[in-house]
Coordinates of C-alpha atoms in Angstrom, one line a residue:
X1 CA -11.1 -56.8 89.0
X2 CA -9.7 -53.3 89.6
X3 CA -12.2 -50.7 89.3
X4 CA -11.1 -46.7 89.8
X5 CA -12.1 -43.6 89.0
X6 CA -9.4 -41.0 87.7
X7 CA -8.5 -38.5 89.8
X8 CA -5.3 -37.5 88.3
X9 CA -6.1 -36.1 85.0
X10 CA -4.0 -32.9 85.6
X11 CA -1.0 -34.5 87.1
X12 CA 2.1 -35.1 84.8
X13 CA 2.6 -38.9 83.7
X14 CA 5.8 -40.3 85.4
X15 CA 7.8 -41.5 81.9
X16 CA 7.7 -45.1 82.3
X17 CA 11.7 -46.0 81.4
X18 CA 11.9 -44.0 84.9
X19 CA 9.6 -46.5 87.5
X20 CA 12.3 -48.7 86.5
X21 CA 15.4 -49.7 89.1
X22 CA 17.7 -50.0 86.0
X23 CA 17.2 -50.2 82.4
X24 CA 14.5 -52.6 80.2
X25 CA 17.1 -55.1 78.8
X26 CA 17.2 -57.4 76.1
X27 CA 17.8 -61.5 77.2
X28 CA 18.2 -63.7 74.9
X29 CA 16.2 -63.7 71.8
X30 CA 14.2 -67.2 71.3
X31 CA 10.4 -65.4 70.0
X32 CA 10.1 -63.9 66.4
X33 CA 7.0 -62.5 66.3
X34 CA 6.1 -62.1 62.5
X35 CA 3.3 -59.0 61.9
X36 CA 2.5 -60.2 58.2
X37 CA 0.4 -57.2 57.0
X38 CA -2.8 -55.7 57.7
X39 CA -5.8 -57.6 55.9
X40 CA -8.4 -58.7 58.0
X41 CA -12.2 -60.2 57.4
X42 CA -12.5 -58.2 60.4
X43 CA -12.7 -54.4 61.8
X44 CA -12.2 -55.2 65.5
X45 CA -12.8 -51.7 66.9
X46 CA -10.2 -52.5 69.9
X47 CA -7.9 -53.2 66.9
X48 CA -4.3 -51.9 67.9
X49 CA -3.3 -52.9 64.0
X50 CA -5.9 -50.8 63.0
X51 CA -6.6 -54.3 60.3
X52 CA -9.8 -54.5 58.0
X53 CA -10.4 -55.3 54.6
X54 CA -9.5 -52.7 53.2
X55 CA -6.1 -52.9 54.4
X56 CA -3.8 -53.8 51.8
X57 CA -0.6 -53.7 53.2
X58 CA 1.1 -57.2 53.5
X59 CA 4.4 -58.9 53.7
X60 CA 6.7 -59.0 50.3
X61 CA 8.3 -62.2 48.6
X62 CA 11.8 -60.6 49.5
X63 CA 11.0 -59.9 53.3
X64 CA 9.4 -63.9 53.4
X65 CA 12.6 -65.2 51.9
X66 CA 14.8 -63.1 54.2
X67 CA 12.4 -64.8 57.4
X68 CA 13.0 -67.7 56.3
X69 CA 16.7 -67.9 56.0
X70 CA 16.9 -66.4 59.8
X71 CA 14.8 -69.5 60.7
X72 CA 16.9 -71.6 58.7
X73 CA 19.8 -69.9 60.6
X74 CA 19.3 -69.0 64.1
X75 CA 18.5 -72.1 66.3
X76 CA 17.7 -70.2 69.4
X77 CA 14.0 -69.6 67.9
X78 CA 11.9 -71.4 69.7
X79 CA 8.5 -69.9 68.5
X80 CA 7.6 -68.0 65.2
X81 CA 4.8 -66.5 66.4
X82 CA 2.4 -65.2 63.2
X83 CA 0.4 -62.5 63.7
X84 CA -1.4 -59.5 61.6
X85 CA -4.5 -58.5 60.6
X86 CA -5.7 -62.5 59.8
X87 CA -2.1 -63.5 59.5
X88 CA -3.9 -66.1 57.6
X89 CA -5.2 -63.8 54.9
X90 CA -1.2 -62.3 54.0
X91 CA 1.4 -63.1 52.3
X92 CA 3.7 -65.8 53.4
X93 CA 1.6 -67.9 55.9
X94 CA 2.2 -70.8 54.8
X95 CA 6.0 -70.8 53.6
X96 CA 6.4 -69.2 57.0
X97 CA 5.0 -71.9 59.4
X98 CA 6.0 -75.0 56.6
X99 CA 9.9 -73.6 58.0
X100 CA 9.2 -73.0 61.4
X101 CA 7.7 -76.6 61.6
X102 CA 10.6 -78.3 59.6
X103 CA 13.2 -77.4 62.6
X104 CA 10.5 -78.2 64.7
X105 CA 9.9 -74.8 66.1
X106 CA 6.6 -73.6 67.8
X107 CA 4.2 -72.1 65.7
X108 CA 2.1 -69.6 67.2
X109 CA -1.2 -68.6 65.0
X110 CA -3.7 -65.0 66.3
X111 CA -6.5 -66.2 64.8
X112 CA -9.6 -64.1 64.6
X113 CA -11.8 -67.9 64.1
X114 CA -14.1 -66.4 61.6
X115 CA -11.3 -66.2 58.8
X116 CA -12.2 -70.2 58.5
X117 CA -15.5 -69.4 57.0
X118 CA -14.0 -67.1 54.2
X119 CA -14.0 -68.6 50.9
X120 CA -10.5 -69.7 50.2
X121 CA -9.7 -70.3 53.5
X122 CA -11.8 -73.5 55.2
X123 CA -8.9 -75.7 55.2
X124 CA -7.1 -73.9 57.8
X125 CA -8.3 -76.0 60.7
X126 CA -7.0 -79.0 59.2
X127 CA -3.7 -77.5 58.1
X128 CA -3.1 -75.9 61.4
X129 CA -3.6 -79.7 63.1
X130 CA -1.7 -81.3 60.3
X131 CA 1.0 -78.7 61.2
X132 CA 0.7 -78.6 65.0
X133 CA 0.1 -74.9 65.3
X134 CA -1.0 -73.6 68.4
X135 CA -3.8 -71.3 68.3
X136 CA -4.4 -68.3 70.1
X137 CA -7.7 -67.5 69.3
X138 CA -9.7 -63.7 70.2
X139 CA -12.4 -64.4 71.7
X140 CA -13.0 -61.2 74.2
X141 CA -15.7 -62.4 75.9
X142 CA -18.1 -65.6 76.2
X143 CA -22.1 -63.5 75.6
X144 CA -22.3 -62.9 72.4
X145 CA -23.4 -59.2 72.6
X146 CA -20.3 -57.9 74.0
X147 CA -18.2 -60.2 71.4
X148 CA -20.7 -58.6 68.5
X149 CA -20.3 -54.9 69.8
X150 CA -16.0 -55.0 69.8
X151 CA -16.2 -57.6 66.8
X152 CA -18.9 -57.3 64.4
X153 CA -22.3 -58.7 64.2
X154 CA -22.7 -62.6 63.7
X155 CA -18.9 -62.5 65.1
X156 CA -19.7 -64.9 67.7
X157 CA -21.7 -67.1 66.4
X158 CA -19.4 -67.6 63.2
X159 CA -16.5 -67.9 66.6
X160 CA -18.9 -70.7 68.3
X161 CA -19.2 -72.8 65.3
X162 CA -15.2 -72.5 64.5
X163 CA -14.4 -73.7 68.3
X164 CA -16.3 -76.6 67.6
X165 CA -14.7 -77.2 64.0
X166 CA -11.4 -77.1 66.0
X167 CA -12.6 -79.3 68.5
X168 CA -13.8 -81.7 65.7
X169 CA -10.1 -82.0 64.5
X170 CA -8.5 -82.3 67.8
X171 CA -7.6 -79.1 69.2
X172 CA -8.2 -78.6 73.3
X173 CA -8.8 -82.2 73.5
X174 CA -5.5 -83.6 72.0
X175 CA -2.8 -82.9 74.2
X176 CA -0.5 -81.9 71.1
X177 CA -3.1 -79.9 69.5
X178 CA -3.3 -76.5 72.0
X179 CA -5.9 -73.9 71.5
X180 CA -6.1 -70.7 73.8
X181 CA -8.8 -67.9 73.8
X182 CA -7.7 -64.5 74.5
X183 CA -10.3 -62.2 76.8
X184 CA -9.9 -58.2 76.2
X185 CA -12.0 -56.3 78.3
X186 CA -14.8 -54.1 76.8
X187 CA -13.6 -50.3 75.6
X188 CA -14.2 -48.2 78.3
X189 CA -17.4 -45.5 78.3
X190 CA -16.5 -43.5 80.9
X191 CA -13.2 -42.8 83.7
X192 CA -14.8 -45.9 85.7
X193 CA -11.7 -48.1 84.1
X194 CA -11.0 -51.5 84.8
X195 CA -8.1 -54.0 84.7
X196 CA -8.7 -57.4 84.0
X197 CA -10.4 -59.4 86.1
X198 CA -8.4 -62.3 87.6
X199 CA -7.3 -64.6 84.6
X200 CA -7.5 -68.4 86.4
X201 CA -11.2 -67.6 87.7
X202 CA -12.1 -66.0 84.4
X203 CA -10.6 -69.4 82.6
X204 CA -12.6 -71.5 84.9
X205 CA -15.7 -69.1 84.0
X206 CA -15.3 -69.3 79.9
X207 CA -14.6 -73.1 80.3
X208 CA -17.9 -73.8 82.5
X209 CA -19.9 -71.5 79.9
X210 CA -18.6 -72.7 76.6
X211 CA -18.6 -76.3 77.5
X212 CA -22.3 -76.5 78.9
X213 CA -23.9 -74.6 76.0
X214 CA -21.4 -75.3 73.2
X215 CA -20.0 -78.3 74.3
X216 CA -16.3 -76.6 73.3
X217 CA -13.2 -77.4 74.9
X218 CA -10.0 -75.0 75.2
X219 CA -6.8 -75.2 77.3
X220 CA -6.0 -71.6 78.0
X221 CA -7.6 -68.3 78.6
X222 CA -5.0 -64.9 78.4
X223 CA -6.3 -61.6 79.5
X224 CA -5.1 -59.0 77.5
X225 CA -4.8 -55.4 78.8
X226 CA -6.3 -52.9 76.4
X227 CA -3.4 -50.9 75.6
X228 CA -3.3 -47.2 74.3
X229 CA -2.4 -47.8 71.0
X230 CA -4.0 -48.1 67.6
X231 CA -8.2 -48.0 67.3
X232 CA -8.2 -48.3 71.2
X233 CA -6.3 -45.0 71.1
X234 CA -8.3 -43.1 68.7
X235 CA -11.2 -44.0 70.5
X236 CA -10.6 -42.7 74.0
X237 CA -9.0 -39.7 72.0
X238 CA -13.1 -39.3 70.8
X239 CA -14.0 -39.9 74.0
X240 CA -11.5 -37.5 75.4
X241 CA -10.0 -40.8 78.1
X242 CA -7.0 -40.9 76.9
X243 CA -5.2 -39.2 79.5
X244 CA -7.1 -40.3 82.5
X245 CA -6.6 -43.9 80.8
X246 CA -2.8 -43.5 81.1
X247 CA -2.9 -42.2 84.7
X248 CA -4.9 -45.2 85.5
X249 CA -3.0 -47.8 83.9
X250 CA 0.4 -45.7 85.7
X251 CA -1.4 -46.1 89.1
X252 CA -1.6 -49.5 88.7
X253 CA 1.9 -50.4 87.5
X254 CA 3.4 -53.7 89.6
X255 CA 6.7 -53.7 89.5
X256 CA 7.0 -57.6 89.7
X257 CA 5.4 -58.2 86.2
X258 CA 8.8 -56.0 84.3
X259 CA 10.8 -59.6 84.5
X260 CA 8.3 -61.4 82.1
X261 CA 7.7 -58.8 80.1
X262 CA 7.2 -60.6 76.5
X263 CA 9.6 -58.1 75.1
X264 CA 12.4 -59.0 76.9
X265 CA 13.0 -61.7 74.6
X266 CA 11.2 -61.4 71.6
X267 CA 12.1 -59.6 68.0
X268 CA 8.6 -58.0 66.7
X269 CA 9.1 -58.3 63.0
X270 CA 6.8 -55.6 60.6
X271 CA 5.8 -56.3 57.0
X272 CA 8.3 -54.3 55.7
X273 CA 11.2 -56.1 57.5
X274 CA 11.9 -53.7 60.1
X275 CA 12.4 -54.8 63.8
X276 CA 11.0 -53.9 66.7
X277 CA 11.1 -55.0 70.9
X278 CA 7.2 -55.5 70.3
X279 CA 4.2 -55.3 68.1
X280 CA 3.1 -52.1 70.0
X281 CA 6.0 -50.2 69.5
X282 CA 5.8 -51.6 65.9
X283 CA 2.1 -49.7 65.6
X284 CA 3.7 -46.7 67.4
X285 CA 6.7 -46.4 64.9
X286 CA 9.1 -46.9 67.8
X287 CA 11.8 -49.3 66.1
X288 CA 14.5 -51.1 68.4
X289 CA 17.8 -49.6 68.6
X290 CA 21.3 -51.1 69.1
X291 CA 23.9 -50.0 70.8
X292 CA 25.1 -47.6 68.9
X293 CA 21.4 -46.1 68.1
X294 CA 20.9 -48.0 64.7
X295 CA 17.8 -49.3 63.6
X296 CA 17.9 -52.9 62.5
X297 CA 15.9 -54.8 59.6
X298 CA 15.7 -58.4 59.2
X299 CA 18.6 -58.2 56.3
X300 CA 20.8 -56.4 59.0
X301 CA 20.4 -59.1 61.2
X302 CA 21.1 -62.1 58.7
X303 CA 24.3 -59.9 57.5
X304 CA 26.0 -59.5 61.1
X305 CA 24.7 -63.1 62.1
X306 CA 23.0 -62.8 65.3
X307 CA 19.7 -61.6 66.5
X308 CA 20.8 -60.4 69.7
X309 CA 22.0 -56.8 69.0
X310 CA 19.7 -54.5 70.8
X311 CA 20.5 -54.1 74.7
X312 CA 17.8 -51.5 75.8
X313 CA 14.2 -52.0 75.0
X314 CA 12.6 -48.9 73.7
X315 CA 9.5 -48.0 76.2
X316 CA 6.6 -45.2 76.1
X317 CA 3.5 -44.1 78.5
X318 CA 1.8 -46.9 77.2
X319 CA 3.6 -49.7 78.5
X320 CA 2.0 -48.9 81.8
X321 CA -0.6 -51.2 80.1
X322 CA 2.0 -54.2 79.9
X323 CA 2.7 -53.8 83.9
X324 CA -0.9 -52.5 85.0
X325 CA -1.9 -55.0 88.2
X326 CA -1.1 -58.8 87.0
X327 CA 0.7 -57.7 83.9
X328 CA -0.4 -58.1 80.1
X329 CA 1.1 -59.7 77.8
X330 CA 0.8 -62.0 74.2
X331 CA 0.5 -65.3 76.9
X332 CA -1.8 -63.6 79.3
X333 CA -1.4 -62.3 82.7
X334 CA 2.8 -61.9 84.0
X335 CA 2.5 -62.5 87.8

């Protein structure tokens, strides 16, 4: 684990687009990651969806039917990755990974674990091993009073007993049945900022802890960068760290991490249809761009019949965070 003080506060942040040898570009598009809307159980206050429950904002019966047909369509999708708020909670869940799963594409679920305890909602575990989902579960730290302080209290208890509902029904045991935890680091109280700590000896940590007092079993452990963006932004706004947060991320940027970067091959898909090269820039209001400098929506792409129309990735300050020391990314650490 990196741990600096800033001591740059006053010095111009280097746009990011210009650490770069050439131009952020588009590969091959085979990840469409699905935002379905904004209700949550939850009120994370590292949140970059800014979710809760009183969030109404959710996917709309035209924009499902319109995902669906470019699932139907485009074989190069490997993964439909679902995400939100409880993507669980919003529109479309369901009809979205019952087509993923019939061309026997990856399903990705961002669960927050506690959503199985909702009324309405405690069949999930076995749907999602009846459907083969993989589960990326939050889980940003293994003590309970640092998960109950980003969370809410009882979080991790309610998260305890779902891992071991999970494991119940096969997940981190059967080999077809993967579950990962995702670690973000706690929200920074002062310019003493850290990156996060080394991801394999973290796994091994979690794994030791949650199977000798839990008796739980997982296969993966992702450390996620806190990025900029959302509640983490308006809270080191509050706490007046948002520039020295920046500078530190910058002064950390590794160069090595830009060729895994997850947006490189993903479309980032918003409630509303619209496209973007990631879910941050879809929180920012940064849309992709072709070419030609057109914004594209899911019916754009079904009517020219191809997903891969954007060259250039759109970038700000705060994807420093994506290529701060190991890299950040939805799968963890890059390098």
């Amino acid at each position: 684990m990196t741990t600096t003080p800033s001591t740059t506060i006053n010095t111009k942040i280097i746009p990011f687009n210009s650490q770069l040898n050439a131009p952020l570009t588009k590969q091959e598009i085979n990840v469409l990651q699905i935002n379905l809307g904004k209700r949550c159980n939850l009120a994370c206050t590292h949140c970059h969806v800014e979710a809760s429950p009183k969030r109404t904002e959710e996917l709309s019966a035209e924009i499902c039917e319109q995902l669906i047909e470019v699932i139907h369509r485009f074989p190069q999708i490997k993964i439909v990755d679902l995400t939100g708020g409880a993507p669980e909670m919003n529109y479309g869940f369901q009809p979205l990974v019952e087509a993923a799963r019939q061309h026997n594409k990856q399903v990705i679920v961002r669960s927050n674990l506690t959503i199985y305890f909702v009324e309405g909602f405690k069949y999930l575990p076995e749907y999602f091993a009846a459907n083969k989902i993989r589960i990326v579960a939050s889980m940003p730290c293994y003590l309970a009073d640092n998960v109950d302080k980003m969370r809410g209290v009882g979080v991790f208890d309610d998260s305890i007993k779902a891992l071991q509902w999970l494991n119940q029904v096969g997940y981190g045991i059967d080999p077809s049945l993967v579950l990962d935890l995702v670690y973000n680091p706690q929200l920074p109280t002062s310019e003493k900022f850290s990156l996060t700590p080394e991801q394999s000896k973290l796994e091994r940590d979690y794994k030791t802890f949650l199977q000798k007092h839990f008796n739980i079993e997982f296969n993966n452990l992702f450390t996620i960068t806190n990025l900029p963006v959302g509640r983490t932004k308006l809270y080191l706004e509050r706490k007046k760290l948002d520039t020295s947060y920046l500078h530190f991320l910058e002064s950390h940027f590794n160069p090595h991490t830009v060729g895994n970067l997850m947006c490189r091959n993903q479309l980032s898909v918003d409630y509303l249809g619209n496209i973007y090269d990631c879910d941050f820039n879809q929180m920012m209001n940064l849309p992709a761009k072709t070419l030609n400098g057109e914004t594209l929506t899911v019916a754009k792409l079904i009517e020219v019949g191809s997903l891969d129309l954007i060259n250039e990735i759109q970038t700000a300050n705060y994807c420093y965070g994506c290529t701060a020391g190991c890299g950040s990314s939805c799968g963890g650490a890059l390098v």
